[in-house]
XYZ file of C-alpha atoms in Angstrom:
737
model
C -36.265 2.999 1.854
C -38.416 4.573 4.599
C -38.835 1.123 6.139
C -35.107 0.525 5.921
C -34.363 3.740 7.770
C -37.021 3.162 10.423
C -35.720 -0.328 11.101
C -32.117 0.829 11.007
C -32.703 3.521 13.592
C -34.599 1.193 15.849
C -38.069 2.718 15.406
C -40.530 -0.132 15.376
C -43.678 1.952 15.783
C -44.810 5.032 13.984
C -44.217 7.280 17.011
C -41.611 5.468 19.098
C -39.902 8.147 21.174
C -38.853 6.028 24.146
C -35.454 6.528 25.731
C -34.335 3.082 24.559
C -35.318 3.751 20.942
C -33.645 7.137 21.042
C -30.444 5.535 22.300
C -30.521 2.920 19.561
C -31.144 5.632 16.976
C -28.079 7.537 18.131
C -26.061 4.297 18.117
C -27.229 3.571 14.574
C -26.306 7.010 13.284
C -22.944 6.803 15.057
C -22.253 3.381 13.562
C -22.931 4.679 10.061
C -20.725 7.710 10.695
C -17.905 5.443 11.894
C -18.340 3.193 8.864
C -18.135 6.151 6.510
C -15.179 7.710 8.333
C -13.128 4.509 8.309
C -13.706 4.107 4.586
C -12.688 7.613 3.572
C -9.713 7.652 5.968
C -6.544 7.454 3.879
C -8.683 6.615 0.865
C -6.118 8.025 -1.581
C -3.107 6.756 0.399
C -2.577 3.644 -1.672
C -1.059 3.090 -5.085
C -3.464 2.257 -7.872
C -2.770 -1.440 -8.428
C -3.364 -3.784 -11.317
C -6.978 -4.737 -10.591
C -8.005 -1.114 -10.124
C -6.277 0.050 -13.293
C -7.761 -2.890 -15.196
C -11.250 -2.011 -13.919
C -10.877 1.622 -14.872
C -9.558 0.703 -18.309
C -12.629 -1.404 -19.040
C -14.990 1.272 -17.721
C -13.435 3.814 -20.090
C -14.273 1.632 -23.085
C -17.871 2.812 -22.965
C -21.180 1.027 -22.450
C -21.164 -1.516 -25.280
C -17.437 -2.234 -25.491
C -17.252 -2.688 -21.713
C -20.113 -5.191 -21.909
C -18.388 -7.160 -24.657
C -15.082 -7.091 -22.772
C -16.583 -8.217 -19.452
C -18.449 -11.029 -21.161
C -15.037 -12.674 -21.500
C -13.988 -11.724 -17.961
C -14.862 -13.005 -14.501
C -17.406 -10.316 -13.542
C -20.417 -8.829 -15.365
C -20.538 -5.140 -16.339
C -22.788 -3.271 -13.860
C -19.980 -1.811 -11.747
C -17.997 -0.865 -14.870
C -21.027 1.016 -16.206
C -21.486 2.862 -12.908
C -17.795 3.784 -12.900
C -18.060 5.049 -16.482
C -20.869 7.374 -15.374
C -19.089 8.381 -12.159
C -15.630 9.342 -13.473
C -16.707 12.321 -15.641
C -18.671 13.685 -12.678
C -16.140 13.118 -9.886
C -12.778 13.115 -11.710
C -10.035 10.595 -12.293
C -7.986 10.999 -9.108
C -7.670 7.942 -6.843
C -9.790 9.476 -4.065
C -12.681 10.381 -6.326
C -12.596 7.057 -8.162
C -12.584 5.050 -4.942
C -15.266 7.235 -3.407
C -17.813 5.553 -5.682
C -17.100 2.263 -3.908
C -17.446 4.009 -0.535
C -20.820 5.421 -1.539
C -21.997 1.977 -2.657
C -20.604 0.060 0.338
C -21.618 2.092 3.408
C -25.338 1.343 2.814
C -24.516 -2.331 3.438
C -23.996 -1.391 7.099
C -27.440 0.236 7.217
C -29.098 -2.778 5.597
C -27.344 -5.146 7.988
C -28.606 -3.066 10.903
C -32.118 -3.065 9.493
C -32.097 -6.835 9.178
C -30.632 -7.252 12.657
C -33.325 -4.941 14.056
C -36.079 -6.973 12.412
C -34.823 -10.313 13.696
C -33.074 -9.590 17.010
C -34.394 -6.218 18.149
C -32.640 -2.867 18.675
C -29.497 -4.294 20.274
C -29.121 -6.783 17.444
C -29.159 -3.902 14.969
C -26.217 -2.252 16.693
C -24.120 -5.433 16.941
C -24.744 -6.416 13.319
C -23.935 -2.880 12.126
C -20.778 -2.564 14.206
C -19.454 -5.901 12.948
C -19.766 -4.816 9.328
C -18.652 -1.224 9.976
C -15.431 -2.347 11.711
C -14.651 -5.441 9.665
C -11.208 -4.863 8.067
C -11.903 -7.153 5.107
C -15.017 -5.194 4.177
C -13.247 -1.868 4.821
C -10.418 -2.812 2.491
C -12.694 -3.717 -0.401
C -14.752 -0.597 0.269
C -11.604 1.416 -0.558
C -10.814 -0.155 -3.920
C -11.945 0.632 -7.463
C -13.452 -2.840 -7.538
C -16.923 -4.301 -7.467
C -16.863 -6.703 -4.515
C -18.142 -4.373 -1.757
C -20.899 -2.775 -3.896
C -22.042 -6.240 -4.946
C -22.366 -7.163 -1.275
C -24.559 -4.105 -0.690
C -26.825 -5.113 -3.569
C -27.014 -8.667 -2.250
C -27.955 -7.497 1.246
C -30.657 -5.224 -0.160
C -32.134 -8.247 -1.923
C -31.890 -10.324 1.266
C -33.560 -7.644 3.390
C -36.494 -7.078 1.078
C -36.821 -10.811 0.390
C -37.018 -11.384 4.139
C -39.635 -8.642 4.493
C -41.731 -10.137 1.679
C -41.595 -13.645 3.133
C -41.618 -12.971 6.889
C -43.819 -9.905 7.359
C -47.437 -10.560 8.192
C -48.490 -7.885 5.736
C -46.146 -8.146 2.752
C -46.061 -5.266 0.302
C -45.262 -5.381 -3.387
C -42.417 -2.928 -3.008
C -40.612 -5.537 -0.930
C -40.784 -7.927 -3.849
C -39.553 -5.226 -6.214
C -36.689 -4.427 -3.819
C -35.766 -8.112 -3.678
C -35.747 -8.455 -7.465
C -33.670 -5.314 -7.960
C -31.164 -6.340 -5.275
C -30.846 -9.879 -6.645
C -30.360 -8.693 -10.212
C -27.858 -5.956 -9.265
C -25.826 -8.367 -7.116
C -25.696 -11.024 -9.826
C -24.902 -8.454 -12.504
C -21.991 -7.115 -10.446
C -20.385 -10.297 -9.044
C -22.103 -13.513 -10.056
C -21.719 -15.404 -6.778
C -22.991 -12.512 -4.652
C -26.500 -13.319 -5.852
C -26.372 -16.091 -3.245
C -26.712 -13.455 -0.504
C -30.146 -12.418 -1.773
C -31.194 -16.024 -2.334
C -30.775 -16.711 1.395
C -34.187 -15.091 1.800
C -35.506 -18.498 0.725
C -34.878 -19.713 4.290
C -38.062 -17.875 5.251
C -40.083 -19.165 2.308
C -43.108 -21.244 3.229
C -45.615 -23.146 1.190
C -47.737 -20.027 0.899
C -48.681 -17.654 -1.861
C -45.840 -15.325 -0.846
C -43.332 -18.163 -1.122
C -44.587 -19.142 -4.555
C -44.461 -15.530 -5.787
C -40.934 -15.214 -4.403
C -39.839 -18.308 -6.312
C -41.416 -17.079 -9.546
C -39.755 -13.674 -9.108
C -36.404 -15.375 -8.613
C -36.895 -17.376 -11.777
C -37.846 -14.201 -13.635
C -34.638 -12.455 -12.531
C -32.516 -15.398 -13.611
C -34.357 -15.492 -16.925
C -33.164 -11.951 -17.554
C -29.654 -12.929 -16.506
C -29.776 -15.908 -18.843
C -29.662 -13.532 -21.787
C -26.360 -12.180 -20.522
C -25.006 -15.594 -19.573
C -25.735 -16.833 -23.092
C -23.261 -14.225 -24.366
C -20.744 -14.628 -21.556
C -20.474 -18.407 -21.638
C -19.518 -18.338 -25.309
C -16.677 -15.904 -24.626
C -15.280 -17.122 -21.310
C -11.614 -18.054 -21.238
C -10.117 -20.814 -19.119
C -7.036 -19.877 -17.136
C -5.573 -20.025 -13.632
C -3.968 -17.192 -11.666
C -1.382 -19.527 -10.202
C -0.855 -22.930 -8.595
C -3.942 -24.170 -6.718
C -4.098 -23.252 -3.042
C -4.185 -26.386 -0.847
C -7.450 -26.711 1.086
C -5.739 -26.978 4.528
C -3.965 -23.700 3.810
C -7.284 -22.079 2.856
C -8.959 -23.295 6.045
C -6.108 -21.935 8.169
C -6.097 -18.563 6.435
C -9.862 -18.105 6.245
C -10.515 -17.163 9.909
C -7.888 -14.421 9.752
C -9.315 -13.208 6.463
C -12.856 -12.915 7.813
C -11.951 -11.435 11.203
C -8.638 -9.621 10.710
C -8.769 -8.982 6.957
C -5.420 -10.661 6.280
C -4.525 -12.567 3.152
C -2.741 -15.461 4.860
C -2.300 -17.281 8.147
C 0.179 -16.212 10.817
C 0.487 -16.691 14.558
C -2.902 -15.038 15.174
C -4.906 -17.539 13.169
C -5.874 -19.642 16.249
C -7.298 -16.519 17.929
C -9.250 -15.638 14.803
C -10.459 -19.244 14.497
C -11.707 -19.211 18.099
C -13.561 -15.943 17.481
C -15.101 -17.356 14.309
C -16.191 -20.542 16.074
C -17.641 -18.534 18.975
C -19.738 -16.451 16.567
C -21.053 -19.589 14.880
C -21.836 -21.413 18.138
C -23.386 -18.294 19.669
C -25.567 -17.868 16.603
C -26.681 -21.501 16.787
C -27.709 -20.999 20.426
C -30.307 -18.413 19.358
C -33.259 -19.932 17.457
C -33.468 -16.950 15.107
C -29.734 -17.012 14.485
C -29.533 -20.535 13.076
C -30.614 -19.516 9.609
C -27.899 -16.858 9.493
C -25.297 -19.406 10.588
C -26.523 -21.740 7.850
C -26.315 -18.828 5.418
C -22.756 -18.102 6.524
C -21.736 -21.715 5.839
C -23.481 -21.733 2.470
C -21.836 -18.470 1.402
C -18.371 -19.596 2.511
C -18.699 -22.792 0.474
C -18.703 -21.041 -2.957
C -15.545 -19.206 -1.899
C -13.858 -22.576 -1.460
C -15.319 -23.949 -4.675
C -13.947 -21.151 -6.868
C -10.444 -22.199 -5.783
C -10.876 -25.806 -6.927
C -8.942 -26.583 -10.148
C -11.308 -27.248 -13.037
C -11.162 -27.409 -16.854
C -13.264 -24.272 -17.418
C -13.426 -20.651 -16.290
C -11.040 -18.609 -14.196
C -9.375 -20.332 -11.239
C -7.949 -17.790 -8.756
C -5.499 -18.322 -5.939
C -6.740 -17.864 -2.380
C -7.877 -14.363 -1.499
C -10.272 -13.518 1.359
C -12.303 -11.300 -0.986
C -13.970 -14.420 -2.373
C -15.479 -14.964 1.077
C -16.664 -11.376 1.498
C -20.364 -12.286 0.958
C -20.214 -14.394 4.136
C -19.041 -11.501 6.334
C -22.437 -9.848 7.088
C -23.940 -13.264 7.857
C -21.191 -13.791 10.416
C -22.066 -10.369 11.862
C -25.733 -11.358 12.124
C -24.689 -14.578 13.860
C -22.744 -12.433 16.344
C -25.842 -10.255 16.814
C -27.816 -13.411 17.591
C -25.207 -14.465 20.164
C -25.228 -11.033 21.829
C -29.036 -11.028 21.944
C -29.358 -14.495 23.465
C -29.124 -15.885 26.976
C -27.146 -15.547 29.135
C -26.890 -11.944 27.987
C -23.566 -11.049 29.744
C -21.837 -13.973 28.029
C -23.167 -12.965 24.626
C -22.266 -9.313 25.089
C -18.783 -10.275 26.283
C -18.308 -12.400 23.180
C -19.464 -9.559 20.937
C -17.140 -7.055 22.616
C -14.195 -9.444 22.258
C -14.870 -10.054 18.572
C -15.255 -6.326 17.891
C -11.937 -5.808 19.678
C -10.287 -8.226 17.242
C -11.889 -6.366 14.341
C -10.434 -3.121 15.635
C -6.971 -4.688 15.804
C -7.248 -5.825 12.201
C -8.653 -2.472 11.063
C -5.929 -0.497 12.839
C -3.195 -2.682 11.317
C -4.718 -2.373 7.856
C -5.180 1.403 7.948
C -1.800 1.970 9.591
C -0.081 0.131 6.734
C -2.061 1.915 4.031
C 0.167 4.520 2.416
C 1.074 5.892 -0.974
C 4.547 5.035 -2.255
C 6.295 6.669 -5.190
C 6.692 3.585 -7.348
C 5.553 5.263 -10.567
C 4.437 8.809 -9.686
C 7.673 10.644 -10.415
C 8.501 8.365 -13.351
C 5.402 9.612 -15.154
C 6.032 13.205 -14.113
C 9.346 12.957 -15.938
C 7.689 11.397 -18.974
C 5.119 14.183 -18.945
C 7.909 16.736 -19.171
C 9.993 15.103 -21.917
C 7.790 12.807 -24.041
C 6.342 14.253 -27.242
C 3.464 13.118 -29.466
C 4.636 10.294 -31.679
C 7.109 8.867 -29.163
C 7.003 5.113 -28.842
C 7.439 3.250 -25.559
C 8.988 -0.174 -25.113
C 7.427 -1.360 -21.867
C 8.947 -3.988 -19.603
C 6.411 -4.266 -16.820
C 5.325 -7.826 -16.186
C 1.549 -7.600 -16.317
C 1.415 -3.881 -15.482
C 0.231 -2.517 -18.826
C -3.085 -1.325 -17.276
C -1.124 0.547 -14.587
C 1.020 2.194 -17.274
C -2.098 3.192 -19.191
C -3.701 4.643 -16.055
C -0.690 6.797 -15.157
C -0.065 7.804 -18.775
C -3.667 8.996 -19.143
C -3.405 10.841 -15.833
C -0.476 12.957 -17.078
C -1.903 13.466 -20.555
C 0.120 10.810 -22.394
C -2.681 8.448 -23.355
C -1.649 8.713 -27.027
C 1.769 7.096 -26.627
C 2.234 3.935 -28.667
C 3.203 1.156 -26.260
C 5.080 -2.025 -27.191
C 4.959 -4.441 -24.225
C 7.805 -6.968 -24.275
C 8.410 -9.956 -22.027
C 11.617 -12.005 -22.413
C 10.392 -14.570 -19.882
C 7.222 -15.433 -21.833
C 8.036 -14.388 -25.418
C 11.369 -15.676 -26.812
C 10.834 -13.680 -30.020
C 10.438 -10.302 -28.344
C 13.409 -8.819 -30.276
C 11.352 -8.792 -33.480
C 8.988 -6.275 -31.875
C 11.748 -3.722 -31.286
C 13.993 -4.248 -34.314
C 11.760 -2.035 -36.424
C 12.097 0.953 -34.097
C 13.503 4.137 -35.617
C 14.032 7.653 -34.349
C 13.544 8.566 -30.726
C 11.758 6.232 -28.316
C 11.588 5.352 -24.627
C 12.290 2.198 -22.664
C 10.095 2.213 -19.538
C 10.848 -0.246 -16.753
C 8.061 -1.002 -14.265
C 8.964 -3.868 -11.921
C 11.271 -5.279 -14.630
C 12.478 -8.100 -12.404
C 9.212 -9.947 -13.027
C 9.527 -10.357 -16.797
C 13.176 -9.469 -17.417
C 15.234 -10.457 -14.354
C 18.470 -10.650 -16.361
C 18.054 -7.211 -17.936
C 17.978 -8.554 -21.499
C 15.882 -5.725 -22.917
C 18.068 -2.788 -21.738
C 21.204 -4.646 -22.840
C 19.801 -5.465 -26.270
C 18.476 -1.958 -26.913
C 21.659 -0.372 -25.594
C 23.715 -2.340 -28.117
C 21.515 -1.465 -31.107
C 20.389 2.091 -30.384
C 21.913 5.269 -28.973
C 20.992 5.905 -25.362
C 20.706 9.620 -24.635
C 19.391 9.871 -21.071
C 18.517 7.642 -18.143
C 16.068 8.349 -15.322
C 16.231 5.880 -12.435
C 13.680 5.569 -9.620
C 14.697 2.586 -7.547
C 14.185 -0.546 -9.646
C 11.870 1.368 -11.995
C 12.914 3.966 -14.535
C 13.046 5.162 -18.112
C 15.793 5.245 -20.747
C 15.585 7.712 -23.624
C 16.999 6.627 -26.981
C 17.731 9.135 -29.743
C 20.051 8.805 -32.774
C 21.401 12.289 -32.000
C 22.619 11.186 -28.583
C 21.318 14.428 -27.066
C 19.373 14.526 -23.829
C 15.670 15.300 -24.253
C 14.491 18.895 -24.043
C 11.481 19.466 -21.804
C 8.319 20.183 -23.761
C 5.818 20.383 -20.886
C 6.940 21.986 -17.639
C 3.655 21.973 -15.759
C 4.236 21.891 -11.991
C 1.346 20.687 -9.912
C 1.992 23.492 -7.413
C 2.941 26.868 -8.887
C 4.953 29.334 -6.815
C 7.319 32.235 -7.403
C 10.648 31.707 -5.677
C 14.325 32.614 -5.891
C 16.782 31.111 -8.384
C 14.087 30.795 -11.048
C 11.868 28.459 -9.017
C 8.354 28.521 -10.463
C 6.776 25.362 -9.055
C 7.115 21.835 -7.768
C 5.372 18.473 -7.731
C 4.626 17.474 -4.131
C 6.180 14.257 -2.864
C 4.224 11.550 -1.071
C 3.058 12.702 2.346
C 4.016 9.671 4.456
C 7.022 7.369 4.325
C 8.551 4.457 6.196
C 12.058 2.946 6.240
C 13.391 2.042 2.767
C 10.699 4.107 1.014
C 11.886 6.341 -1.814
C 10.567 9.899 -1.819
C 10.995 12.303 -4.749
C 10.513 16.064 -4.858
C 10.341 17.505 -8.383
C 11.360 21.166 -8.768
C 10.787 23.402 -11.790
C 13.257 26.225 -12.466
C 13.797 28.868 -15.085
C 17.344 29.976 -16.005
C 19.104 31.619 -13.064
C 22.556 32.806 -12.036
C 22.407 31.984 -8.342
C 22.930 28.464 -6.982
C 20.322 27.006 -4.682
C 19.901 24.205 -2.234
C 17.127 22.043 -0.878
C 17.054 21.328 2.837
C 15.185 18.701 4.811
C 14.324 19.811 8.344
C 13.362 17.234 10.961
C 10.578 17.574 13.581
C 12.957 19.454 15.902
C 13.905 21.902 13.135
C 17.353 20.342 12.713
C 18.890 20.240 9.254
C 19.007 16.562 8.247
C 20.047 16.627 4.591
C 21.155 19.136 1.967
C 21.017 18.944 -1.825
C 23.114 21.561 -3.632
C 21.720 22.719 -6.989
C 23.812 24.553 -9.586
C 22.055 27.383 -11.424
C 20.038 26.058 -14.401
C 20.962 27.289 -17.877
C 17.540 26.559 -19.386
C 14.039 25.827 -18.098
C 14.038 22.330 -16.681
C 13.000 20.117 -13.813
C 15.141 18.779 -10.973
C 14.409 15.534 -9.122
C 15.420 15.441 -5.446
C 15.682 11.874 -4.171
C 15.400 10.718 -0.565
C 15.619 7.146 0.723
C 14.128 7.000 4.219
C 16.519 5.371 6.687
C 15.480 3.553 9.837
C 17.553 5.962 11.981
C 15.754 9.182 11.021
C 13.766 10.729 13.873
C 10.052 10.046 13.342
C 7.595 12.868 12.841
C 6.820 15.699 10.421
C 9.637 16.934 8.155
C 9.679 20.056 5.984
C 11.237 20.563 2.549
C 12.843 24.010 2.163
C 14.192 25.630 -1.012
C 16.883 28.217 -0.233
C 18.682 30.625 -2.570
C 19.982 34.203 -2.475
C 19.228 34.471 1.226
C 15.559 33.620 0.698
C 13.837 30.460 1.937
C 10.655 28.927 0.533
C 8.913 26.196 2.499
C 7.610 23.670 0.000
C 5.894 20.687 1.538
C 5.675 18.308 4.490
C 6.720 14.681 4.866
C 5.572 12.498 7.777
C 8.198 9.858 8.572
C 6.840 6.811 10.393
C 8.282 3.615 11.829
C 11.766 5.050 12.386
C 13.865 5.766 15.469
C 16.983 7.839 16.039
C 19.890 5.510 17.014
C 20.494 5.594 20.771
C 23.217 7.775 22.164
C 25.749 6.837 24.842
C 24.365 5.267 28.016
C 27.280 6.602 30.061
C 30.633 8.342 29.803
C 33.529 6.649 27.950
C 36.453 5.183 29.844
C 38.761 7.382 27.798
C 37.644 10.866 26.787
C 38.783 12.215 23.427
C 38.283 15.371 21.409
C 39.352 14.337 17.940
C 37.861 16.559 15.227
C 37.561 14.959 11.842
C 36.604 16.938 8.785
C 32.974 17.430 7.714
C 31.704 18.219 11.211
C 32.306 14.842 12.919
C 34.176 14.388 16.208
C 35.192 11.351 18.222
C 34.413 12.166 21.867
C 35.575 8.988 23.571
C 36.418 5.305 23.349
C 36.229 2.082 25.344
C 38.699 -0.717 24.557
C 38.423 -4.008 26.396
C 39.993 -6.241 27.433
C 43.474 -4.788 27.699
C 45.010 -8.283 27.649
C 43.831 -11.229 25.604
C 45.015 -14.342 23.808
C 45.021 -15.228 20.093
C 41.528 -16.199 18.888
C 39.817 -13.991 21.468
C 37.950 -10.779 20.641
C 38.566 -7.176 21.549
C 35.554 -4.873 21.923
C 35.908 -1.273 20.813
C 33.115 1.209 21.577
C 33.268 4.589 19.806
C 31.468 7.755 20.963
C 30.581 10.087 18.073
C 29.252 13.602 18.119
C 28.250 15.882 15.232
C 29.775 19.317 15.891
C 28.610 20.682 12.531
C 26.443 19.484 9.637
C 28.125 16.555 7.834
C 27.453 16.469 4.108
C 29.254 13.286 3.001
C 28.723 9.559 3.517
C 31.502 8.259 5.779
C 32.351 4.721 6.882
C 34.276 3.681 9.996
C 37.366 1.516 10.100
C 38.875 0.029 13.264
C 42.242 -1.703 12.809
C 44.466 -3.739 15.093
C 48.035 -3.045 13.961
C 51.528 -3.860 15.235
C 52.609 -0.299 14.503
C 50.513 2.617 13.213
C 50.426 2.888 9.398
C 51.118 -0.831 8.931
C 48.936 -3.631 7.599
C 46.260 -4.571 10.149
C 46.243 -8.018 11.684
C 42.495 -7.740 12.307
C 39.905 -5.122 11.437
C 36.271 -4.082 11.274
C 34.633 -1.744 8.771
C 31.058 -0.555 9.213
C 28.623 2.307 8.818
C 28.458 4.520 11.902
C 25.320 5.094 14.005
C 24.850 1.306 13.965
C 24.254 1.473 10.218
C 20.872 3.126 10.747
C 21.647 6.721 9.759
C 24.132 7.914 7.137
C 26.543 10.601 8.318
C 25.216 13.166 5.816
C 21.920 12.962 7.729
C 23.460 13.714 11.103
C 22.537 17.047 12.627
C 24.692 19.210 14.903
C 24.436 17.914 18.446
C 23.653 14.302 17.513
C 25.496 11.710 19.610
C 25.841 8.049 18.675
C 27.792 5.029 19.869
C 29.141 2.166 17.791
C 30.572 -1.101 18.966
C 33.014 -3.235 17.014
C 33.888 -6.763 18.160
C 37.133 -7.803 16.450
C 38.346 -11.371 16.783
C 42.111 -11.870 16.633
C 43.657 -14.571 14.423
C 44.404 -17.881 16.118
C 48.010 -17.669 14.906
C 48.676 -14.091 16.007
C 52.088 -13.654 17.594
C 52.187 -12.389 21.184
C 53.056 -8.755 21.709
C 51.682 -5.236 21.973
C 49.270 -3.976 19.311
C 47.702 -0.621 18.608
C 43.986 0.000 18.092
C 43.400 2.749 15.542
C 40.233 4.105 13.927
C 39.165 6.617 11.338
C 36.645 7.524 8.662
C 36.724 6.977 4.910
C 34.409 7.565 1.990
C 33.082 4.318 0.585
C 32.716 5.700 -2.955
C 36.429 6.280 -3.503
C 38.215 5.213 -0.302
C 39.249 8.791 0.554
C 40.007 9.098 4.262
C 38.637 11.907 6.390
C 41.576 13.682 8.047
C 41.617 14.887 11.623
C 42.212 18.488 12.569
C 45.965 17.784 12.750
C 46.017 16.176 9.309
C 46.208 12.567 10.496
C 44.187 9.911 8.656
C 43.426 7.957 11.822
C 43.459 8.248 15.591
C 45.179 5.895 18.037
C 42.543 4.639 20.465
C 44.783 2.574 22.724
C 46.846 -0.563 22.981
C 46.154 -4.200 23.748
C 48.572 -6.881 24.835
C 48.340 -10.309 23.260
C 49.759 -13.021 25.506
C 50.704 -16.595 24.790
C 48.093 -19.308 25.211
């Protein structure tokens, strides 16, 4: 390890204190700090997905059962064993679980720098380290509860020490030990990653060191043969989906390696050029040719695993299968930057690193936690009791259910997964149910797009309560027909507030348009009503939820769907009752924009006050004369004079006489459909434009243009201050053709 650190920091001699070496040392430390920072940034801001939950479930089986289970799977058990040791020490939250992968992946950057320093000098160390530190594909898999990034670290350790054993003038035994350990750990984590360590054979010569290296390699594989003897007898043959065509793989691969993306889009030619430049630049440097050859050899197994075959697991295309080739591409870039002419090589390296930064920024910017299942399991935690059974419609998400259930203390629930799309006899599994039970829906459209399971259960059993969270949810069935009584009211944040408030579960911290955000409140019985307010970045009141006083201890779920027209920035949730306000939590809204206001004054100024705090301040109607089949354009100027609390729609009618059937009309959501009226704040101004085409057969004459507001839920119109249900905007004259 001392040699690794000396090489990594650019110290080639025992006492190298030159200005150049000092600068490289600082660059090396900075590169490692950047690598670590990028990997812990937003580490918990991603939902635990199937592969992560599956990995954690196997790790929790224990040493021997995990080994037996992984013998039938695609990867051997080393990472599962490490995770089994790690979780009791660090905890089961997403950040702490993923931090193990961070700890095991950042050293890969140091090893890559050490190898670059040995082959290309101090500058090569920096370029090789920066490529791996900034690579979005490697960053992504360094933030997952998966084994791919740690396996790469093990493989690079084997490659580095194998290179030292074979290339150093004075080889030391510890290099050989380091090679053997790295090779074994890589192969025992992800089988194919052993190829990274085996690339050290490029430096093997017909010498004693080369022969010892070969014998050591055979010894490691002899140990692995014991495991493979068990695994090969238990392996299943199955495919994750239709085979990915090779041309599609070759188009997507450059973007995967450089930008970290899973498919090809309009940037794939740029990524392909960058990839080709790295390869050609590496070939131009004599010492870089072996790394280019290694890159090609490591990319080839990634293609081979996608080839349909009659044995083993056949995945669909995913850039993770090419992850072992990434550091070799970085070393090829280091060779290009270290070669002649130097300005050309450095320019190439800077350009490639710029592309990596684009991919990393896009990946991290899109990484966020969404409330797909969080609040669903908070509700189950409150109402489910020991002995409850769960009918689960989730596609293949049983491991995700088990992860969330264990996280809220419901690991003992008996789960009955059903799948109408793959099991025609699923009804037999639920016919024996008796007493109370739950139907839990997690992405039900995958396995039950027609809703067969809820319909069937609803016809045979008594539904007592329904909890809906977008397309996910839970239905409680009980012969008594009574709603469930909470048995565990355990808020994650405990406070003492008015109206019996004694805690809440914090919502997700960041949201984008169409995201669903849930705030869970816990209240004791109270006599005073309360309300929850959402304040925008300017302190304006955007939405209000009125809460009647609870009669018994219970939880309340406040639901928010983020609209594209909300002002971006930090929002605050406020609980208000009995003249007292309690600030609860913060929500950062991203990717939204308040609809634009008027660009100029209207041609006709109005001051029509509708109910619920909405006023019509002006209107433009053009043209004043037109023929049948032509269109009239109506622009409305809205202003919020108070806080609206209802969801209003706009109607614009062309009528012969007010209060008659329209000859043409337009109905739409105001604020260009981007922001519901109950989220308008006092002072907001918006414009809407309706283009209404007249019928071809419309009789000539004078017609009125009227407009108003109505509630979509029941059609109730919003009256003006004078009691009218509409306002006359103007008149148009329809002439003969």
